[in-house]
XYZ file of C-alpha atoms in Angstrom:
666
model
C 108.960 22.446 164.170
C 110.127 25.182 162.230
C 106.926 26.445 160.668
C 106.077 26.558 164.395
C 108.426 28.722 165.455
C 108.646 30.634 162.477
C 104.401 30.630 162.668
C 104.379 31.788 166.763
C 107.173 34.485 166.015
C 105.347 36.275 163.233
C 101.837 35.966 164.887
C 103.064 37.719 167.755
C 105.089 40.390 166.072
C 101.860 41.236 164.433
C 100.265 41.100 167.812
C 102.580 43.391 169.247
C 102.393 45.857 166.342
C 98.127 45.863 166.226
C 98.480 46.366 169.791
C 101.071 49.503 169.947
C 98.920 50.721 166.680
C 95.312 50.429 168.075
C 96.692 51.321 170.953
C 97.807 55.141 169.636
C 94.915 55.724 167.744
C 92.117 55.077 170.848
C 94.335 57.614 173.019
C 94.520 59.772 169.709
C 91.897 62.454 171.368
C 93.807 61.802 175.007
C 96.785 63.732 173.708
C 95.236 65.883 171.700
C 93.515 67.249 174.757
C 96.785 66.996 177.076
C 98.732 68.654 174.451
C 95.758 70.963 173.581
C 95.632 70.683 170.089
C 93.463 70.679 167.144
C 92.353 68.110 165.376
C 94.187 69.273 161.852
C 98.012 69.173 164.616
C 96.513 65.288 165.946
C 96.054 64.528 162.722
C 100.143 65.304 161.549
C 100.692 63.071 164.545
C 99.037 60.077 163.090
C 100.204 60.407 160.067
C 104.487 60.785 160.970
C 103.579 57.044 161.620
C 102.995 56.983 157.682
C 105.327 58.746 157.113
C 107.935 56.241 158.996
C 106.596 53.403 156.784
C 106.717 55.502 153.297
C 110.772 56.124 154.126
C 112.177 52.396 154.390
C 108.915 50.673 152.524
C 110.057 50.327 148.884
C 113.569 49.409 149.712
C 112.210 46.810 152.438
C 109.511 45.173 150.435
C 112.674 44.887 147.298
C 114.687 44.262 148.711
C 112.714 41.201 151.069
C 113.642 38.033 149.226
C 117.523 38.811 148.977
C 117.929 39.511 152.689
C 117.449 37.166 155.902
C 114.135 38.111 156.261
C 113.414 37.078 160.215
C 116.044 38.964 161.124
C 115.044 42.597 159.258
C 111.547 41.436 161.357
C 113.686 41.833 164.707
C 114.862 44.999 163.447
C 112.095 46.955 162.918
C 110.609 45.586 166.165
C 113.230 47.105 168.045
C 113.154 50.082 166.431
C 109.190 49.721 166.980
C 109.831 49.652 170.779
C 112.217 52.614 170.612
C 109.689 55.053 169.435
C 107.368 54.201 172.099
C 108.991 54.461 174.604
C 110.028 57.986 173.273
C 106.512 58.743 172.946
C 105.792 58.353 176.961
C 108.713 61.398 177.880
C 106.536 64.033 177.564
C 104.740 62.701 180.588
C 107.662 63.029 182.679
C 109.074 66.295 181.434
C 105.759 69.075 181.089
C 104.707 67.860 185.355
C 101.375 67.952 186.380
C 98.246 68.347 184.222
C 96.175 71.604 185.120
C 92.795 71.634 183.627
C 90.567 74.691 182.554
C 88.510 76.322 185.062
C 86.935 79.038 186.660
C 88.544 81.262 189.515
C 85.588 81.784 191.692
C 85.432 84.100 195.090
C 85.232 83.207 198.640
C 81.328 85.405 199.932
C 81.270 86.277 203.612
C 80.334 82.642 204.185
C 83.123 80.312 204.291
C 80.992 77.320 203.094
C 79.794 79.693 200.001
C 81.278 80.626 196.367
C 80.176 82.921 193.895
C 81.162 82.942 190.352
C 79.301 86.041 189.135
C 81.232 88.616 190.903
C 82.057 92.405 189.488
C 85.320 92.135 191.304
C 86.508 88.881 190.348
C 90.295 88.795 189.225
C 90.485 92.892 190.190
C 93.099 91.914 193.218
C 96.036 90.295 192.301
C 97.190 87.146 194.896
C 99.643 84.529 195.804
C 97.453 82.116 193.646
C 97.581 84.680 190.948
C 101.557 84.562 190.773
C 101.970 80.445 190.962
C 99.470 81.028 188.232
C 101.698 82.873 185.602
C 104.443 80.987 186.595
C 102.504 78.036 185.747
C 102.136 79.485 182.202
C 105.499 80.238 181.501
C 105.763 76.502 181.916
C 102.806 75.479 179.616
C 104.514 77.763 176.991
C 107.593 76.099 177.516
C 105.816 72.826 177.252
C 103.671 73.729 174.136
C 105.642 71.424 171.575
C 106.510 68.594 173.623
C 104.191 66.569 171.680
C 107.083 66.324 169.040
C 108.220 63.958 170.827
C 105.176 61.980 170.011
C 105.146 62.564 167.017
C 108.660 61.577 166.434
C 108.014 58.030 168.351
C 105.055 57.519 165.886
C 107.748 58.286 162.891
C 110.336 55.321 164.591
C 107.077 53.010 164.939
C 106.572 53.447 161.263
C 109.933 52.692 160.684
C 109.705 49.757 162.548
C 106.776 48.012 161.588
C 107.544 48.249 157.483
C 108.976 45.120 157.007
C 106.586 43.388 159.189
C 103.884 43.137 157.010
C 105.773 42.529 153.467
C 108.208 40.146 154.951
C 106.569 38.315 157.217
C 103.590 37.183 154.804
C 106.129 36.407 151.982
C 107.807 34.451 154.080
C 105.276 32.405 155.011
C 103.673 32.270 151.551
C 106.839 30.725 149.792
C 106.676 27.904 151.779
C 103.432 27.119 151.976
C 101.275 24.509 149.772
C 98.795 27.405 147.403
C 95.399 25.975 149.102
C 96.828 26.124 152.260
C 98.067 29.844 151.740
C 95.097 31.742 152.482
C 94.925 30.014 155.970
C 98.265 30.441 156.800
C 98.257 34.018 156.195
C 94.433 34.562 157.750
C 95.218 32.537 161.538
C 98.795 35.590 161.192
C 96.209 37.874 160.630
C 93.562 36.584 162.852
C 95.860 35.765 165.581
C 97.273 39.393 165.173
C 93.906 41.068 165.639
C 94.268 40.251 169.166
C 96.524 43.173 169.645
C 94.653 45.882 168.068
C 91.558 44.005 170.392
C 93.611 44.585 173.734
C 94.766 47.702 172.340
C 91.797 49.753 173.072
C 90.827 47.675 175.618
C 93.849 48.751 177.112
C 93.229 52.658 176.012
C 90.048 51.896 177.749
C 91.121 51.595 180.729
C 93.855 54.190 180.610
C 91.390 57.016 179.473
C 89.676 55.697 182.912
C 92.546 56.885 184.688
C 93.570 60.345 185.652
C 96.717 61.557 183.950
C 98.799 62.241 186.910
C 97.355 58.900 189.157
C 99.000 59.066 191.989
C 100.158 62.272 192.624
C 97.215 63.981 192.271
C 94.524 63.987 195.200
C 91.294 62.793 192.893
C 89.171 63.414 195.111
C 89.800 67.804 194.492
C 88.879 67.129 190.911
C 85.666 68.808 189.479
C 85.561 67.203 186.428
C 84.784 62.955 185.373
C 86.207 61.089 182.093
C 82.552 62.322 180.641
C 84.168 65.841 180.614
C 85.903 67.402 176.984
C 88.445 68.337 179.586
C 89.638 65.205 181.125
C 92.497 63.713 180.229
C 93.686 59.355 180.561
C 96.352 57.763 181.997
C 97.902 57.775 178.174
C 101.499 57.098 179.023
C 100.852 53.763 180.831
C 99.528 51.824 178.078
C 102.921 53.085 175.850
C 105.257 51.595 178.441
C 103.363 48.048 178.374
C 103.017 48.237 174.090
C 107.040 49.569 174.395
C 107.692 46.083 176.145
C 105.441 43.661 173.761
C 107.072 45.110 170.857
C 111.053 44.366 172.532
C 109.771 40.830 173.706
C 107.899 40.426 169.472
C 111.943 40.816 167.892
C 113.213 38.403 170.183
C 112.334 35.099 168.093
C 113.318 36.518 164.758
C 116.850 36.370 165.382
C 117.248 32.199 165.508
C 115.054 32.108 162.760
C 116.969 30.754 159.541
C 116.555 32.419 156.312
C 114.697 30.240 154.745
C 112.184 27.368 155.797
C 111.669 23.740 154.025
C 108.635 24.092 151.322
C 105.277 22.534 152.807
C 104.944 20.141 150.056
C 108.450 18.039 150.738
C 107.864 14.943 152.466
C 110.976 14.626 155.006
C 111.442 12.095 157.029
C 110.408 12.724 160.666
C 113.153 10.292 162.078
C 115.862 12.077 160.683
C 114.832 14.986 162.206
C 114.089 13.827 165.788
C 115.745 15.383 168.308
C 117.677 14.006 171.068
C 115.538 13.629 174.842
C 119.123 15.271 176.309
C 119.238 17.666 173.401
C 116.074 20.732 172.958
C 117.645 23.197 171.304
C 116.952 22.959 167.268
C 120.588 22.925 164.696
C 118.790 25.069 162.016
C 121.637 24.398 159.901
C 120.920 21.129 159.587
C 117.387 21.858 158.150
C 118.236 25.299 156.232
C 116.870 24.057 152.622
C 119.064 27.132 150.723
C 121.713 29.324 151.391
C 121.556 33.516 151.797
C 122.774 34.840 148.730
C 125.531 37.408 148.479
C 122.938 40.760 147.495
C 124.924 42.949 145.382
C 123.175 46.497 145.912
C 124.435 48.357 142.756
C 122.723 45.406 140.768
C 119.798 45.814 142.873
C 119.335 49.575 142.411
C 119.944 48.577 138.489
C 116.952 46.204 138.214
C 114.742 48.233 140.459
C 113.225 50.435 137.825
C 112.729 47.772 135.253
C 110.747 45.691 138.281
C 109.252 48.362 139.008
C 107.990 49.157 135.905
C 106.600 45.641 134.897
C 104.872 45.468 138.173
C 103.110 48.816 137.271
C 102.725 47.387 134.140
C 99.585 44.979 135.381
C 96.369 46.743 134.594
C 94.899 44.579 137.481
C 97.060 45.099 140.062
C 96.485 48.376 139.173
C 93.057 48.673 140.146
C 94.195 47.142 143.107
C 96.041 50.154 144.510
C 93.604 51.989 143.288
C 90.985 50.406 145.844
C 93.677 50.335 148.234
C 94.550 53.883 148.271
C 90.428 54.741 149.042
C 90.214 51.474 151.310
C 93.070 52.808 153.666
C 91.607 56.965 153.718
C 87.873 55.749 155.339
C 89.536 52.781 157.616
C 92.549 54.913 158.903
C 89.437 57.801 159.580
C 87.567 55.456 161.075
C 90.079 54.433 163.567
C 91.365 57.762 164.109
C 88.462 59.684 164.794
C 85.512 57.226 165.140
C 85.935 57.542 169.255
C 85.066 60.442 169.455
C 82.418 60.801 166.752
C 80.740 58.612 169.318
C 81.117 60.997 172.364
C 80.722 63.964 170.601
C 77.177 62.328 168.939
C 75.866 59.796 171.683
C 76.990 61.817 174.736
C 79.364 58.149 175.749
C 82.436 58.682 178.063
C 85.602 58.584 175.781
C 86.635 55.700 177.683
C 83.728 53.756 177.360
C 83.584 54.219 173.351
C 86.572 52.884 172.781
C 86.366 50.178 175.501
C 83.260 49.203 173.106
C 85.580 48.590 169.911
C 87.865 47.029 172.167
C 84.834 44.493 173.077
C 82.821 43.987 169.888
C 83.722 45.566 167.233
C 87.209 44.532 166.879
C 86.115 40.630 168.541
C 83.683 40.827 165.389
C 86.127 41.781 162.761
C 88.674 39.121 163.995
C 85.845 36.464 164.124
C 85.096 37.792 160.104
C 88.756 37.649 159.329
C 88.718 34.437 160.820
C 85.473 32.758 158.794
C 86.722 34.906 155.401
C 89.724 32.534 155.533
C 88.290 29.687 156.093
C 85.243 29.683 153.616
C 88.020 30.868 151.240
C 89.970 27.627 152.164
C 87.089 25.466 152.518
C 86.035 25.945 148.725
C 89.233 26.011 147.500
C 88.200 29.924 145.378
C 90.771 30.961 143.111
C 91.449 34.158 142.104
C 87.804 34.776 140.655
C 86.110 32.715 143.224
C 87.982 35.608 145.631
C 87.384 38.485 143.797
C 83.393 37.593 143.465
C 82.675 37.078 146.929
C 84.632 40.414 147.948
C 82.437 42.397 145.800
C 79.537 41.530 147.040
C 80.516 41.728 150.456
C 81.840 44.877 149.842
C 78.755 46.803 148.367
C 76.348 45.192 151.076
C 78.212 46.317 153.516
C 78.273 49.787 151.662
C 74.513 49.866 151.490
C 74.372 49.174 155.035
C 76.590 52.317 156.241
C 74.188 54.046 154.398
C 71.969 53.605 157.572
C 74.623 55.643 159.655
C 72.589 58.263 159.212
C 69.590 57.830 160.391
C 71.466 58.290 163.861
C 70.454 62.146 164.089
C 71.073 63.254 167.356
C 70.660 67.182 169.217
C 72.973 69.687 169.199
C 73.778 70.580 173.144
C 71.846 73.671 174.080
C 74.602 75.586 175.468
C 73.109 79.357 176.441
C 74.683 82.362 173.895
C 76.423 79.737 171.767
C 73.657 76.990 169.835
C 71.295 78.622 171.693
C 69.767 81.938 173.447
C 69.975 82.715 176.837
C 66.046 82.224 176.912
C 66.171 79.240 175.341
C 65.348 79.468 172.046
C 67.169 78.312 168.971
C 69.369 80.123 166.644
C 70.869 78.393 163.462
C 70.614 81.979 161.395
C 72.334 85.358 161.931
C 73.052 86.759 164.098
C 74.454 84.313 166.303
C 73.817 84.367 170.454
C 76.230 86.337 172.237
C 77.333 84.626 175.032
C 76.947 88.294 177.367
C 73.559 89.018 178.296
C 71.429 91.790 180.568
C 71.466 88.703 183.680
C 75.645 88.204 183.160
C 76.498 91.686 182.287
C 77.895 92.773 185.557
C 80.181 89.268 186.567
C 82.767 89.867 185.534
C 83.188 87.057 182.833
C 86.483 85.838 181.117
C 84.730 85.095 177.555
C 87.729 82.367 176.294
C 86.980 80.282 179.456
C 85.366 76.608 179.378
C 83.828 75.156 183.137
C 80.507 74.412 182.218
C 77.467 73.700 184.300
C 74.409 72.323 183.952
C 71.352 74.542 184.642
C 68.196 72.647 186.404
C 65.938 73.773 183.197
C 68.124 71.627 181.367
C 71.037 74.159 179.323
C 74.410 74.166 179.252
C 76.775 77.311 180.696
C 80.286 78.041 179.316
C 80.570 78.536 183.481
C 78.979 79.161 186.584
C 79.789 82.448 185.961
C 77.685 82.967 182.546
C 74.850 81.924 184.679
C 75.230 84.392 186.747
C 75.435 81.769 190.015
C 75.783 84.389 193.082
C 76.271 81.472 196.039
C 76.992 77.707 195.873
C 77.286 74.323 198.499
C 79.769 71.681 198.864
C 83.022 71.034 197.318
C 84.129 69.280 194.263
C 82.172 67.261 191.647
C 80.200 67.866 194.205
C 79.285 71.530 194.407
C 76.147 73.096 193.575
C 75.676 76.699 192.174
C 72.747 78.649 193.799
C 70.837 81.989 192.767
C 71.761 81.754 189.067
C 69.983 85.062 188.045
C 70.534 83.751 183.820
C 67.472 80.079 184.713
C 65.191 83.339 185.475
C 64.871 84.469 181.726
C 62.813 81.598 180.374
C 61.529 79.923 184.191
C 58.145 78.277 183.866
C 58.100 78.866 187.573
C 59.446 74.914 188.406
C 63.232 75.948 188.366
C 64.872 76.869 191.647
C 68.190 78.648 189.674
C 70.591 76.233 190.712
C 73.734 74.824 188.365
C 75.695 71.615 188.637
C 79.523 70.643 187.625
C 79.522 69.414 184.015
C 77.297 69.286 180.559
C 73.999 68.651 181.096
C 73.067 64.986 179.734
C 71.157 64.614 176.178
C 69.166 60.768 176.970
C 67.993 60.975 173.472
C 71.277 60.524 171.725
C 72.420 57.737 174.397
C 69.255 55.811 173.910
C 70.444 55.628 170.152
C 73.652 54.143 170.834
C 72.443 50.740 170.994
C 70.959 50.615 167.598
C 74.455 52.685 166.090
C 76.193 50.143 167.808
C 74.395 46.970 166.594
C 74.850 48.515 162.986
C 78.238 49.203 163.547
C 78.986 45.511 164.543
C 77.267 44.422 161.852
C 79.307 46.592 159.221
C 82.807 45.742 160.789
C 82.073 41.646 160.460
C 81.286 42.114 156.654
C 84.043 44.117 156.309
C 86.559 42.194 157.978
C 85.075 38.670 156.270
C 86.725 39.867 152.604
C 90.289 40.982 154.168
C 91.512 37.976 153.479
C 90.163 37.122 149.976
C 90.503 40.764 149.002
C 94.814 40.628 150.072
C 95.429 37.335 148.872
C 94.277 38.023 145.103
C 97.628 40.462 145.080
C 99.885 36.937 145.673
C 97.430 35.416 142.686
C 97.345 38.160 139.957
C 101.173 39.292 140.038
C 104.632 36.758 139.220
C 105.822 34.921 142.433
C 109.229 36.875 141.709
C 107.381 39.891 142.885
C 105.442 39.146 145.991
C 106.994 41.114 148.632
C 107.858 44.123 145.851
C 104.192 44.085 145.147
C 102.932 43.605 148.836
C 105.414 46.657 149.792
C 104.345 48.849 147.044
C 100.699 48.238 147.873
C 100.801 49.466 151.439
C 103.891 51.622 150.281
C 100.824 53.518 147.906
C 98.346 53.208 150.331
C 99.745 54.521 153.085
C 101.296 57.878 150.812
C 97.889 58.638 150.037
C 95.852 57.196 152.078
C 97.101 56.579 155.439
C 99.093 59.499 155.475
C 96.898 62.710 154.477
C 92.907 60.983 155.916
C 93.967 61.896 159.459
C 94.668 65.380 158.636
C 92.202 66.339 155.963
C 89.466 64.194 158.244
C 91.123 66.728 161.389
C 90.642 69.744 159.489
C 87.195 68.837 158.278
C 86.364 67.748 161.852
C 87.762 71.529 162.948
C 85.208 73.673 160.905
C 82.917 71.957 163.393
C 84.095 73.109 166.694
C 81.783 75.738 168.173
C 84.356 76.482 171.240
C 87.135 75.794 171.413
C 89.433 75.711 175.133
C 91.746 78.249 176.016
C 95.599 77.262 177.507
C 96.862 78.727 180.468
C 99.369 80.725 178.599
C 97.066 82.168 176.580
C 96.566 80.233 173.071
C 93.893 77.993 171.815
C 93.885 74.718 173.131
C 91.828 71.095 171.868
C 87.923 71.407 171.060
C 85.381 71.580 173.793
C 81.969 71.982 171.865
C 81.429 70.598 168.305
C 78.416 71.442 166.115
C 76.476 67.430 165.983
C 75.130 67.579 162.985
C 77.513 69.004 161.341
C 80.561 66.700 162.639
C 78.259 63.835 161.893
C 77.371 64.829 158.244
C 80.776 65.697 157.308
C 82.091 63.042 158.686
C 79.509 60.086 157.716
C 79.884 61.774 154.214
C 82.969 61.761 153.729
C 83.589 58.197 154.920
C 80.386 57.380 152.482
C 81.913 59.160 149.598
C 85.009 57.405 149.642
C 83.137 53.780 150.250
C 81.156 54.838 147.345
C 84.182 54.694 144.862
C 85.444 51.470 146.512
C 82.392 49.678 145.677
C 83.062 50.728 142.000
C 86.494 49.753 141.762
C 85.694 46.346 143.489
C 83.469 45.657 140.138
C 86.055 46.901 138.328
C 88.784 44.226 139.383
C 85.814 41.278 139.402
C 85.826 42.274 135.921
C 89.441 42.354 134.944
C 90.092 39.027 136.597
C 87.237 37.219 135.573
C 88.290 38.842 131.559
C 91.784 37.102 133.057
C 91.422 34.117 134.738
C 88.113 32.905 133.780
C 87.724 30.008 132.017
C 87.074 32.393 128.620
C 89.957 34.054 129.094
C 91.674 34.639 125.860
C 95.219 34.288 127.200
C 94.492 31.364 128.961
C 93.355 29.594 125.712
C 96.811 30.988 123.699
C 99.399 29.339 126.235
C 97.528 26.189 126.132
C 96.648 25.780 129.631
C 93.693 23.927 130.097
C 92.205 25.168 133.300
C 91.638 28.101 135.339
C 93.548 25.968 138.119
C 96.372 25.190 136.035
C 96.737 28.915 135.629
C 96.643 29.405 139.299
C 99.087 27.164 139.889
C 101.731 28.388 137.288
C 101.283 31.456 138.471
C 101.737 31.652 141.919
C 104.072 28.789 142.179
C 106.240 28.348 139.594
C 110.156 29.990 140.271
C 111.534 32.092 137.451
C 114.761 31.705 137.310
C 115.881 34.495 134.979
C 114.271 37.478 133.333
C 113.269 35.943 130.332
C 111.909 32.942 131.934
C 109.634 35.893 133.802
C 108.830 37.515 130.653
C 108.012 34.350 128.712
C 105.390 33.399 131.463
C 104.312 37.178 131.457
C 100.564 36.001 129.688
C 99.548 33.894 132.326
C 101.108 35.694 135.670
C 100.909 38.800 134.266
């Protein structure tokens, strides 16, 4: 009964943290656009989660075996809930979202509007006063993104005890041959959280941010527009509730569980049908020891020195750092890459990740756990499987570079007004003879697609003199700039929005198939790789080792990766948006070729190092734990199986005993 309660509680805590974590990743671009910030600043917001984790991870992991682990996890889940609710506060403080759009003048006909007018914006009106008031409000709201940053910081602090204490709590009381399967099942169940998180993100991204208080028919943009902001705040409320509920079961779990190999008399533990409550005091095999803080601090440095003195563990740490770098980058910027590269809306990109990629990852993770249990792999078998599979996955990832896609043709930005591509200097000019008398604002972005297949920054830059329709159905006519490259087939009209790149959309299914296969192979080695850490260190260092591995991975991988990837992506921006207060907003148009080369190039470089470290790790493990190992011969341990059993299950009552077993365990 206690084992079942612990398994369900741990699984649900993994689910809740995965739900909130993946949801934040999925709507990161929505946050970038709502607060009008660059990707590099978004990376700092994402990195604040890792920073919060780092603040307490090493302390939690070190003190883990010495404290009541379930109650510490419960406190962590409550802190995660608080951070999630804090992140939603800016929505209720900022007011309505006013996206960037141009002003148009009314012609003599009440049904026609002109984007090109020499007198545009020369005469102030009541609407100008309202816009000025909105600018002041926007300026005051420009730093509200710090609520999201602080919320992420708290989420990181709260999540710190969940993984190391939850995993070690299971592994300490499980049979060695079942441990990998149990942990794999918890991690697999936890992957349902990220799947639903991405689905929730896709749903919220398809809704308008101010849903319920704005007439949706008055909008002139759709979810494919780079100015679209979804209802990001709804998902935060749901995730906050889930994190709060996940904390409740842990308050009722005991300090320790009965060991699985101990055969208990079921009659003694039968619960009467009259009394449905469990008396935990009757089944607790251990009593929580009193923690002496001064002794714990004194023993910290010797324990850390012993852990880092293991060369196999050091290679594992390096591998973790590089894996964190490319995995965090993928989780943060993959939806944006899919949107910019293949002309799909963010909501569709997020939906496909949640529906296809994450379930595939769950299947791969389960298969990796099942294979490990089925063949009863020891540490050498796990390392060999992880090494071979990671190399195969890396080679498949190189095919990403074949997903070449044409750049969006924007007049005066990526092509000239005559439609000729100009990559060398001088770059095309935004002002041409066809729109020189239109008084266009150079910093505005309200794109229209001409019937010549070229996108114009605004209808003003297209030189449009009249229009029909309203809202999303507005069509501009008499656009003089389309006459420059006219072949007689154009009627000089334009519609709202960017032109679609059909060739890019057609390549997207092939990219998605490749991404799915890669996700499967990567997730298949997740559990075997994770179990290596429990087999190369002594049992009394399990929690500390897991915490150290997570700490270093987040410090040198999870924290900097979104920042430097975001800064590199910002370098490929061709057109920045403009806030109503006049400052630079989020990026509207990227150089898709440069974006692809930088994004995929850096990820491939990181994965190249990972493959090399997998090979080194396998060699070290085979040398230490293989049948020809000198260490095994010198310690009179006849087989690898017995060595692994001693290393992972033997209890070390004192520092002297630990030192005596360093040869076999370290």
